[in-house]
Short mmCIF file of C-alpha atoms in Angstrom, two decimals:
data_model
loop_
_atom_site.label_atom_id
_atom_site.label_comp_id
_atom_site.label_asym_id
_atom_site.label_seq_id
_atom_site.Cartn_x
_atom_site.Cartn_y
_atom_site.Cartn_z
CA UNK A 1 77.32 83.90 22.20
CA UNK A 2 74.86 82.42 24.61
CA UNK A 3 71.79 80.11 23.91
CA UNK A 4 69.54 83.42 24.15
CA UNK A 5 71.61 85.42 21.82
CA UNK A 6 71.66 83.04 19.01
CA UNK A 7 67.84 82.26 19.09
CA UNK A 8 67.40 86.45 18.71
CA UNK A 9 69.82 85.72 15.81
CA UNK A 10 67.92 83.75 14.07
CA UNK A 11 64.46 85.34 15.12
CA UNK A 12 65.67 88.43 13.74
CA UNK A 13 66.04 86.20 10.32
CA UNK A 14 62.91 84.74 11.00
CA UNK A 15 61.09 88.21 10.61
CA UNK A 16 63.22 89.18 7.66
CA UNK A 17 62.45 86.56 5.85
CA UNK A 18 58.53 87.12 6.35
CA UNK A 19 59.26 90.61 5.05
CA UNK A 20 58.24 92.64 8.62
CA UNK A 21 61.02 94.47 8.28
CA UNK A 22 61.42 98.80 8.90
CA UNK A 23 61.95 99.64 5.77
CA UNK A 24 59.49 102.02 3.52
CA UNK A 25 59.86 99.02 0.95
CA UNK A 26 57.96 96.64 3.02
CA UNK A 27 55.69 98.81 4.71
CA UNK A 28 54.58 98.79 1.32
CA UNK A 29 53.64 95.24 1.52
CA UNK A 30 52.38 95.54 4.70
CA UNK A 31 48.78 94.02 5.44
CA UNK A 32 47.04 97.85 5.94
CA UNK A 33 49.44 98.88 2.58
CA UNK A 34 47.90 96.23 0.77
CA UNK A 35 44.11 96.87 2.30
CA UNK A 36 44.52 100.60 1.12
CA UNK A 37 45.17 99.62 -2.32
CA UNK A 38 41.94 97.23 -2.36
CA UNK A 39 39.69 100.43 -1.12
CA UNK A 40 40.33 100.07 3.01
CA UNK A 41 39.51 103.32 4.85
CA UNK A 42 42.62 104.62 4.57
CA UNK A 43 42.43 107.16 7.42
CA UNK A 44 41.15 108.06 10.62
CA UNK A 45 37.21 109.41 10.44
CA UNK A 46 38.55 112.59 11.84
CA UNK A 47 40.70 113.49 9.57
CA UNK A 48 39.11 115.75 6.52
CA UNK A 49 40.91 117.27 3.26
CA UNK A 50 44.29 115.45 4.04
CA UNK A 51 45.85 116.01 1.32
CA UNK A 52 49.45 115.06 1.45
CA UNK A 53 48.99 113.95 4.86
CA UNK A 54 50.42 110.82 5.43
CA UNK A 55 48.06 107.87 6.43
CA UNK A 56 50.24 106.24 8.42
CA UNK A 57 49.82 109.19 10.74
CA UNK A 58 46.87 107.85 11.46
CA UNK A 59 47.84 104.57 12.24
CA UNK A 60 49.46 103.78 15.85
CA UNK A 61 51.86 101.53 17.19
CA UNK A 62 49.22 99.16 17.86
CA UNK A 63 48.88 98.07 14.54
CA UNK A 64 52.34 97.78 13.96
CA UNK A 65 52.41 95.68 17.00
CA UNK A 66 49.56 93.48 15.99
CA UNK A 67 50.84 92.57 12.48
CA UNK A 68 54.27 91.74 14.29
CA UNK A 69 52.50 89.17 16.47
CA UNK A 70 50.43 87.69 13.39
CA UNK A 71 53.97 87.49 12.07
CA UNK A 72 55.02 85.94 15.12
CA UNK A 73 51.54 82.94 15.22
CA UNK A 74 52.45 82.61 11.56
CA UNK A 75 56.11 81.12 11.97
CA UNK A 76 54.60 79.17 14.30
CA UNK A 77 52.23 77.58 11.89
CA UNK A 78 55.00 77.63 9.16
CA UNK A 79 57.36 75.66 11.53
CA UNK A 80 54.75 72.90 12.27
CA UNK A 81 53.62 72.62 8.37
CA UNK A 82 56.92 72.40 6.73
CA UNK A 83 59.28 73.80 8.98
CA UNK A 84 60.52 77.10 8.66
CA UNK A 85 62.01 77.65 11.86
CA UNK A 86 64.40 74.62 11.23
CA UNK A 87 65.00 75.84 7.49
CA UNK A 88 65.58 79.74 9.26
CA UNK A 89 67.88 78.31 11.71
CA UNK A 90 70.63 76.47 9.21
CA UNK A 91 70.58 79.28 7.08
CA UNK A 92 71.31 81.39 9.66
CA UNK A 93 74.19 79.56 10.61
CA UNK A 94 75.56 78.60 7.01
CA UNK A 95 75.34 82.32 6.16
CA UNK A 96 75.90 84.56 9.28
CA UNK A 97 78.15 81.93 11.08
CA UNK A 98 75.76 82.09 13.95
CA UNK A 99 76.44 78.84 16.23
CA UNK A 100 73.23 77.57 16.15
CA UNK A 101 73.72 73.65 16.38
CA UNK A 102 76.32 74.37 19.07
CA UNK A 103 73.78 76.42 21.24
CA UNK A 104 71.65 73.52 20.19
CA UNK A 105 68.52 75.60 20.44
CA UNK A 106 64.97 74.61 19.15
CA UNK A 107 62.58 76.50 17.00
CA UNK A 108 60.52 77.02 20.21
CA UNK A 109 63.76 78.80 21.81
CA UNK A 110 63.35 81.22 18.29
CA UNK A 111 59.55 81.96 19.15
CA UNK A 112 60.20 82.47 22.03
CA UNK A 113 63.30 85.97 21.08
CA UNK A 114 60.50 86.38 18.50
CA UNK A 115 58.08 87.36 20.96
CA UNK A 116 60.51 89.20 23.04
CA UNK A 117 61.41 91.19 20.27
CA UNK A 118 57.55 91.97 18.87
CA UNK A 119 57.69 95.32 20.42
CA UNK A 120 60.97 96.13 18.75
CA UNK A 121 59.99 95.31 15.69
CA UNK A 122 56.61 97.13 15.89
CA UNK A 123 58.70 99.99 17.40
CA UNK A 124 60.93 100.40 14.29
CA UNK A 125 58.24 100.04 11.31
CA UNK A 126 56.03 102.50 13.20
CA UNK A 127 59.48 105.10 13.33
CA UNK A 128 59.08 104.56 9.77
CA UNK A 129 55.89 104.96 8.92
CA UNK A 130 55.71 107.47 11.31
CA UNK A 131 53.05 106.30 13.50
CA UNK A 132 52.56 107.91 16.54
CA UNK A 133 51.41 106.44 20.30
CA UNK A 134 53.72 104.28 22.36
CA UNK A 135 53.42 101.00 23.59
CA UNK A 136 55.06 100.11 27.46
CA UNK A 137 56.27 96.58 27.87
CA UNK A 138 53.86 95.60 30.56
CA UNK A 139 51.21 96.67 27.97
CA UNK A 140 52.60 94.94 25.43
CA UNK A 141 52.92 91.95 27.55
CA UNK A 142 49.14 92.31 28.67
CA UNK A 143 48.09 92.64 24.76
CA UNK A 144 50.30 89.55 24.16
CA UNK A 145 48.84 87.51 26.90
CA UNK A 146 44.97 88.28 25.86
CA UNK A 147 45.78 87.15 22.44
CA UNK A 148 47.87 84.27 22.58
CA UNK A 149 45.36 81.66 24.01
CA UNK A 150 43.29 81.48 20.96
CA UNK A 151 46.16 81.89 18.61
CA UNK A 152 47.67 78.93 19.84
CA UNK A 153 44.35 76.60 19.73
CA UNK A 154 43.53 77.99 16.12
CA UNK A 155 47.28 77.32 14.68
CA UNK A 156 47.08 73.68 16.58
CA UNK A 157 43.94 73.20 15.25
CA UNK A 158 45.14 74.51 11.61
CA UNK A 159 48.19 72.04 11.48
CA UNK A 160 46.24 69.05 12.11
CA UNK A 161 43.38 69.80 9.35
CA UNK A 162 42.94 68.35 6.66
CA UNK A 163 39.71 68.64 5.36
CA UNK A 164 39.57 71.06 2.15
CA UNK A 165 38.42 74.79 3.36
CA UNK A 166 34.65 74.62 2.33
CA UNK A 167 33.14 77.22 -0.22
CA UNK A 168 29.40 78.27 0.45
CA UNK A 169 27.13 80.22 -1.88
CA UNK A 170 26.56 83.53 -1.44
CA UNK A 171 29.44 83.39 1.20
CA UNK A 172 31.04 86.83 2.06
CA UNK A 173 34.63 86.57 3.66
CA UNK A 174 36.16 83.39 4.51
CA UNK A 175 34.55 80.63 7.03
CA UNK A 176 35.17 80.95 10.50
CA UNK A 177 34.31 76.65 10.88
CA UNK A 178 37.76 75.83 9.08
CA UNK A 179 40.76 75.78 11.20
CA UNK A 180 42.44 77.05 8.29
CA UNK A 181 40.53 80.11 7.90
CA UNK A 182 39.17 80.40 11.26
CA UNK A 183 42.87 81.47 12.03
CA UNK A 184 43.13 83.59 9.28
CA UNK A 185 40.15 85.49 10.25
CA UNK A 186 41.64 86.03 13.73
CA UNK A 187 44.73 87.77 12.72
CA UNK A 188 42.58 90.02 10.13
CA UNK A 189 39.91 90.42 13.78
CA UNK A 190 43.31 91.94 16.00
CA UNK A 191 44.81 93.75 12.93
CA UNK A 192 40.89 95.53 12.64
CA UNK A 193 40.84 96.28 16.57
CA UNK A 194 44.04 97.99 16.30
CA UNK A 195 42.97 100.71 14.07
CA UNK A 196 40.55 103.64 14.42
CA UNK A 197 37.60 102.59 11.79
CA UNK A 198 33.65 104.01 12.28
CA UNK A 199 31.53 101.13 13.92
CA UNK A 200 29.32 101.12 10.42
CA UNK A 201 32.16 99.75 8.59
CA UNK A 202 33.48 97.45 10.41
CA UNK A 203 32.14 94.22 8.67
CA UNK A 204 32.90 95.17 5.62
CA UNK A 205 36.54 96.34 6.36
CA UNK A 206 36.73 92.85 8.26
CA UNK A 207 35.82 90.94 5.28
CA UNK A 208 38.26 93.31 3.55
CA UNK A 209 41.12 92.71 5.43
CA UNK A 210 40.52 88.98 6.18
CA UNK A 211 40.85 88.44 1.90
CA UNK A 212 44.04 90.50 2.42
CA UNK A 213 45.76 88.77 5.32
CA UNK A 214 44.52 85.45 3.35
CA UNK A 215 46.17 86.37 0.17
CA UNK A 216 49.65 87.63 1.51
CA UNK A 217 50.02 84.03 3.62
CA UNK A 218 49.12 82.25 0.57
CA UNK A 219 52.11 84.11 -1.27
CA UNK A 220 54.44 84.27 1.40
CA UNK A 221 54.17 80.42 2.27
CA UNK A 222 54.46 79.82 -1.72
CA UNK A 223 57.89 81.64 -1.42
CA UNK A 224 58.84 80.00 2.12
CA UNK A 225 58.33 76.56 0.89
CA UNK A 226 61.46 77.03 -1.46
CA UNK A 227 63.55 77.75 1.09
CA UNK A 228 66.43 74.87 1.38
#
């Protein structure tokens, strides 16, 4: 097994353990899952007396892409907070006998199969879900590129904060001057643009989802920080 192989190893672990995962289960959990069950437009404007229908149907690949990459940013930020990676990378070897101090790859080396394997991912919960639309790898490469400048200042920024997020009155949706937040409110931003929502609801659906992707980090880094 070659340096490459064992860092998709243990990205593949990495995204389990986040829960992005093609399973009905935790499409469930999913951030548009969870959005639905808060009152998020749950389907596309053109779609009238559904029904049965299933919104996911509605939904395309693009999302499922998008939430794989804020997956991606967010074991990024995880690894330079308390890291995950590192934690991801010793279980993965204590429990799958994956060589992983012999390959002696770094947690970059494990973003790095991450990213190669977004599309996968993305690819497998929308078979699931049964999202249509497709997604070419040049595409996804140019989505990728056009996103990953500001991810990687606001997760820098994030890690070395440590001011306390500030509150204001009357405030609706989280601040955009935290690093904190301003990061949060860029994943919930790219997981808005990826779905097909009327232009006169788009701030509130923002504020919405950004509550949303806020909440399920908060849990999910609760839950991480127990790793060994």
């Amino acid at each position: 097994m070659d340096r490459n192989e064992v860092a998709v190893q243990v990205a593949h672990q990495a995204y389990n353990c986040m829960g992005y995962m093609p399973t009905p289960e935790r499409l469930a959990h999913s951030f548009l899952a969870t959005a639905w069950a808060a009152g998020f437009p749950h389907q596309s404007p053109h779609v009238e007396n559904a029904g049965d229908f299933n919104p996911w149907a509605t939904v395309t690949i693009h999302y499922h892409y998008h939430e794989a990459l804020v997956i991606r940013f967010w074991a990024m930020q995880a690894e330079a907070t308390f890291g995950y990676l590192s934690k991801i990378m010793r279980m993965t070897e204590e429990e799958f006998a994956v060589p992983v101090r012999k390959s002696k790859i770094e947690p970059l080396d494990v973003l790095r199969a991450m990213t190669q394997w977004s599309l996968a991912r993305a690819g497998h919960r929308a078979l699931v879900a049964g999202s249509p639309g497709i997604i070419l790898p040049e595409d996804a490469t140019k989505i990728y590129n056009s996103v990953v400048p500001r991810y990687e200042t606001l997760v820098a920024a994030s890690v070395k904060e440590s001011r306390p997020i500030p509150e204001k009155d009357f405030q609706l949706g989280l601040s955009r001057d935290h690093p904190w937040t301003a990061f949060i409110c860029y994943c919930a931003d790219n997981i808005c643009g990826s779905l097909d929502l009327e232009e006169d609801t788009g701030a509130l659906v923002s504020i919405v989802m950004q509550l949303v992707v806020s909440n399920i980090q908060n849990g999910l880094y609760r839950a991480l920080l127990t790793l060994p």
